[in-house]
One Martini backbone bead per residue (centre of mass of N, CA, C, O) as a GRO file, in nm:
protein
  198
    1MET     BB    1   0.098   0.034   0.020
    2THR     BB    2   0.030   0.382  -0.062
    3SER     BB    3   0.127   0.699   0.067
    4LEU     BB    4  -0.009   1.026  -0.008
    5ALA     BB    5   0.138   1.369  -0.007
    6ALA     BB    6   0.084   1.725  -0.019
    7LEU     BB    7   0.360   1.942   0.073
    8GLY     BB    8   0.390   2.234  -0.026
    9LEU     BB    9   0.652   2.162  -0.276
   10ALA     BB   10   0.576   1.849  -0.221
   11VAL     BB   11   0.609   1.497  -0.249
   12ILE     BB   12   0.511   1.229  -0.032
   13VAL     BB   13   0.651   0.896   0.010
   14ALA     BB   14   0.519   0.593   0.161
   15LEU     BB   15   0.635   0.270   0.242
   16SER     BB   16   0.532  -0.032   0.328
   17THR     BB   17   0.552  -0.285   0.538
   18PRO     BB   18   0.510  -0.577   0.636
   19PRO     BB   19   0.281  -0.722   0.818
   20VAL     BB   20   0.272  -0.713   1.190
   21GLN     BB   21   0.035  -0.775   1.396
   22ALA     BB   22  -0.147  -0.538   1.266
   23GLN     BB   23   0.076  -0.344   1.192
   24VAL     BB   24   0.186  -0.009   1.106
   25SER     BB   25   0.449   0.070   0.872
   26PHE     BB   26   0.733   0.274   0.753
   27LEU     BB   27   0.940   0.393   0.557
   28THR     BB   28   1.131   0.616   0.451
   29THR     BB   29   1.081   0.908   0.332
   30GLN     BB   30   1.001   1.067   0.019
   31THR     BB   31   1.103   1.354  -0.178
   32PHE     BB   32   0.925   1.550  -0.429
   33ALA     BB   33   0.899   1.765  -0.663
   34ALA     BB   34   0.669   2.024  -0.719
   35GLY     BB   35   0.463   2.252  -0.745
   36ASP     BB   36   0.315   2.534  -0.662
   37PHE     BB   37   0.091   2.479  -0.440
   38PRO     BB   38  -0.026   2.197  -0.382
   39PHE     BB   39  -0.381   2.092  -0.366
   40SER     BB   40  -0.369   1.821  -0.542
   41ILE     BB   41  -0.392   1.453  -0.578
   42THR     BB   42  -0.304   1.190  -0.817
   43VAL     BB   43  -0.338   0.856  -0.959
   44GLY     BB   44  -0.179   0.705  -1.258
   45ASP     BB   45  -0.131   0.540  -1.573
   46LEU     BB   46  -0.022   0.756  -1.815
   47ASP     BB   47   0.210   0.568  -1.988
   48GLY     BB   48   0.151   0.244  -1.984
   49ASP     BB   49   0.383   0.078  -1.780
   50GLY     BB   50   0.231  -0.033  -1.492
   51ASP     BB   51   0.261   0.234  -1.328
   52LEU     BB   52   0.232   0.494  -1.096
   53ASP     BB   53   0.147   0.821  -1.131
   54LEU     BB   54   0.180   1.170  -1.069
   55THR     BB   55  -0.063   1.437  -0.983
   56THR     BB   56  -0.075   1.796  -0.962
   57ALA     BB   57  -0.239   2.079  -0.828
   58ASN     BB   58  -0.142   2.419  -0.896
   59SER     BB   59  -0.225   2.736  -0.729
   60SER     BB   60  -0.024   2.916  -0.833
   61SER     BB   61   0.051   3.261  -0.979
   62SER     BB   62   0.345   3.216  -1.042
   63TYR     BB   63   0.634   3.230  -1.179
   64PRO     BB   64   0.647   3.008  -1.459
   65TYR     BB   65   0.382   2.813  -1.339
   66PRO     BB   66   0.082   2.900  -1.354
   67SER     BB   67  -0.169   2.723  -1.319
   68SER     BB   68  -0.103   2.393  -1.277
   69VAL     BB   69   0.014   2.074  -1.377
   70SER     BB   70   0.184   1.786  -1.243
   71VAL     BB   71   0.405   1.532  -1.375
   72LEU     BB   72   0.513   1.216  -1.225
   73LYS     BB   73   0.711   0.972  -1.335
   74ASN     BB   74   0.749   0.644  -1.294
   75ASN     BB   75   1.043   0.433  -1.261
   76GLY     BB   76   0.942   0.152  -1.093
   77ASN     BB   77   1.071   0.236  -0.770
   78ALA     BB   78   0.937   0.490  -0.623
   79THR     BB   79   1.043   0.685  -0.833
   80PHE     BB   80   1.082   1.016  -0.994
   81ALA     BB   81   1.066   1.213  -1.238
   82ALA     BB   82   1.075   1.492  -1.373
   83LEU     BB   83   0.866   1.733  -1.397
   84GLN     BB   84   0.560   1.823  -1.564
   85TYR     BB   85   0.399   2.089  -1.730
   86PHE     BB   86   0.045   2.207  -1.729
   87ALA     BB   87  -0.193   2.403  -1.844
   88VAL     BB   88  -0.460   2.577  -1.687
   89GLY     BB   89  -0.658   2.720  -1.498
   90ASP     BB   90  -0.755   2.918  -1.240
   91TYR     BB   91  -0.682   2.767  -0.965
   92PRO     BB   92  -0.634   2.463  -0.910
   93SER     BB   93  -0.814   2.233  -0.677
   94SER     BB   94  -0.842   1.971  -0.868
   95ILE     BB   95  -0.764   1.619  -0.952
   96THR     BB   96  -0.821   1.376  -1.221
   97VAL     BB   97  -0.877   1.043  -1.359
   98GLY     BB   98  -0.951   0.927  -1.705
   99ASP     BB   99  -1.112   0.771  -1.987
  100LEU     BB  100  -1.272   0.998  -2.181
  101ASP     BB  101  -1.206   0.887  -2.502
  102LYS     BB  102  -1.166   0.571  -2.529
  103ASP     BB  103  -0.826   0.501  -2.600
  104GLY     BB  104  -0.672   0.357  -2.328
  105ASP     BB  105  -0.607   0.625  -2.179
  106LEU     BB  106  -0.522   0.870  -1.949
  107ASP     BB  107  -0.687   1.146  -1.830
  108LEU     BB  108  -0.727   1.490  -1.738
  109ALA     BB  109  -0.894   1.672  -1.461
  110ALA     BB  110  -0.955   2.021  -1.384
  111ALA     BB  111  -1.045   2.235  -1.123
  112ASN     BB  112  -1.126   2.588  -1.147
  113TYR     BB  113  -1.182   2.818  -0.909
  114PHE     BB  114  -1.165   3.114  -1.067
  115SER     BB  115  -1.255   3.033  -1.380
  116ASP     BB  116  -1.505   2.839  -1.380
  117ASN     BB  117  -1.369   2.551  -1.474
  118VAL     BB  118  -1.283   2.272  -1.685
  119THR     BB  119  -0.990   2.085  -1.745
  120VAL     BB  120  -0.898   1.884  -2.028
  121LEU     BB  121  -0.640   1.636  -2.063
  122GLN     BB  122  -0.554   1.482  -2.337
  123ASN     BB  123  -0.381   1.222  -2.422
  124SER     BB  124  -0.179   1.349  -2.676
  125THR     BB  125  -0.361   1.612  -2.673
  126PRO     BB  126  -0.525   1.874  -2.667
  127THR     BB  127  -0.694   2.108  -2.502
  128LEU     BB  128  -1.002   2.095  -2.312
  129GLN     BB  129  -1.294   2.292  -2.252
  130LEU     BB  130  -1.522   2.309  -1.974
  131SER     BB  131  -1.793   2.545  -2.010
  132PRO     BB  132  -1.941   2.605  -1.741
  133SER     BB  133  -1.872   2.591  -1.407
  134PRO     BB  134  -1.862   2.616  -1.101
  135ASN     BB  135  -1.783   2.796  -0.860
  136ARG     BB  136  -1.538   2.673  -0.696
  137SER     BB  137  -1.419   2.395  -0.788
  138ASN     BB  138  -1.480   2.035  -0.786
  139LEU     BB  139  -1.381   1.693  -0.817
  140THR     BB  140  -1.477   1.389  -0.892
  141PRO     BB  141  -1.426   1.090  -0.942
  142LEU     BB  142  -1.407   0.895  -1.249
  143GLU     BB  143  -1.681   0.666  -1.220
  144GLY     BB  144  -1.897   0.758  -1.390
  145GLN     BB  145  -2.125   0.587  -1.618
  146SER     BB  146  -2.253   0.512  -1.904
  147GLY     BB  147  -2.402   0.277  -2.104
  148SER     BB  148  -2.161   0.336  -2.326
  149GLY     BB  149  -1.891   0.394  -2.130
  150ASN     BB  150  -1.900   0.679  -2.051
  151ILE     BB  151  -1.767   0.940  -1.879
  152TYR     BB  152  -1.839   1.127  -1.612
  153VAL     BB  153  -1.840   1.475  -1.511
  154PHE     BB  154  -1.797   1.608  -1.180
  155ALA     BB  155  -1.879   1.943  -1.057
  156SER     BB  156  -1.826   2.110  -0.757
  157GLY     BB  157  -1.976   2.415  -0.606
  158LYS     BB  158  -1.979   2.758  -0.573
  159ASP     BB  159  -2.273   2.978  -0.653
  160THR     BB  160  -2.275   3.230  -0.499
  161ASP     BB  161  -2.542   3.134  -0.279
  162PHE     BB  162  -2.491   2.859  -0.408
  163LYS     BB  163  -2.492   2.501  -0.452
  164ARG     BB  164  -2.325   2.295  -0.698
  165VAL     BB  165  -2.368   2.063  -0.979
  166LYS     BB  166  -2.173   1.956  -1.256
  167PHE     BB  167  -2.250   1.774  -1.563
  168PHE     BB  168  -2.073   1.576  -1.811
  169LEU     BB  169  -2.174   1.440  -2.113
  170ASP     BB  170  -2.212   1.281  -2.420
  171ASP     BB  171  -2.491   1.441  -2.384
  172PRO     BB  172  -2.560   1.775  -2.374
  173ASP     BB  173  -2.881   1.760  -2.314
  174LYS     BB  174  -2.807   1.607  -2.014
  175SER     BB  175  -2.705   1.835  -1.880
  176GLY     BB  176  -2.644   1.978  -1.538
  177GLU     BB  177  -2.759   2.195  -1.230
  178PRO     BB  178  -2.821   2.158  -0.934
  179ILE     BB  179  -2.890   2.268  -0.618
  180ARG     BB  180  -2.737   2.253  -0.299
  181LEU     BB  181  -2.434   2.154  -0.383
  182GLU     BB  182  -2.081   2.065  -0.300
  183GLN     BB  183  -2.074   1.754  -0.337
  184ALA     BB  184  -1.960   1.470  -0.538
  185ALA     BB  185  -2.091   1.132  -0.615
  186PRO     BB  186  -2.100   0.814  -0.721
  187PHE     BB  187  -2.423   0.630  -0.762
  188ASP     BB  188  -2.651   0.349  -0.761
  189PHE     BB  189  -2.988   0.416  -0.745
  190ALA     BB  190  -3.136   0.229  -0.978
  191GLY     BB  191  -3.002  -0.071  -0.992
  192GLY     BB  192  -2.796  -0.088  -1.210
  193THR     BB  193  -2.498  -0.006  -1.410
  194ASN     BB  194  -2.523   0.288  -1.333
  195MET     BB  195  -2.400   0.599  -1.237
  196ASP     BB  196  -2.498   0.836  -0.995
  197PRO     BB  197  -2.538   1.145  -0.878
  198THR     BB  198  -2.459   1.294  -0.519
   0.00000   0.00000   0.00000
């Protein structure tokens, strides 16, 4: 099991030792450089080599990489290559991964707190903007799927005096945003095979 935390300007990784009498212990922590003010972290095999890579959402507005996400590729031994920066919207507050375009690799989605939109970084393709999303957005993990196998994107956040959730589907006519919700999570309310937002 791997425990991940983003603190200050670094990502800290702690690897567990084999369990002994139900006790939990960890090896010496390792620290890896991340972007300025990392606000959120997620893991996923972005390069398809079988190990998990790290991605952070960096909320700093300072030069040279303001409002970016950082990707740290796993070397295969719990060490990570030098980070790569990708531009997103203003003040990204959360980041998540999922195969949004169904091409077999993982894409990134970042909720941008101040620019009120969601940035989707399609793996090996240009950036796509989904806008508008709620003010001060956060993203739920990309677990909700339509019957066609397409992933839903849920962005929750504060909008003026109300709290909303915005969801983006493969059918734009079915997107929407009910009020009075601050956090979103997928759940199968209907008892079928599809995940519903809650």
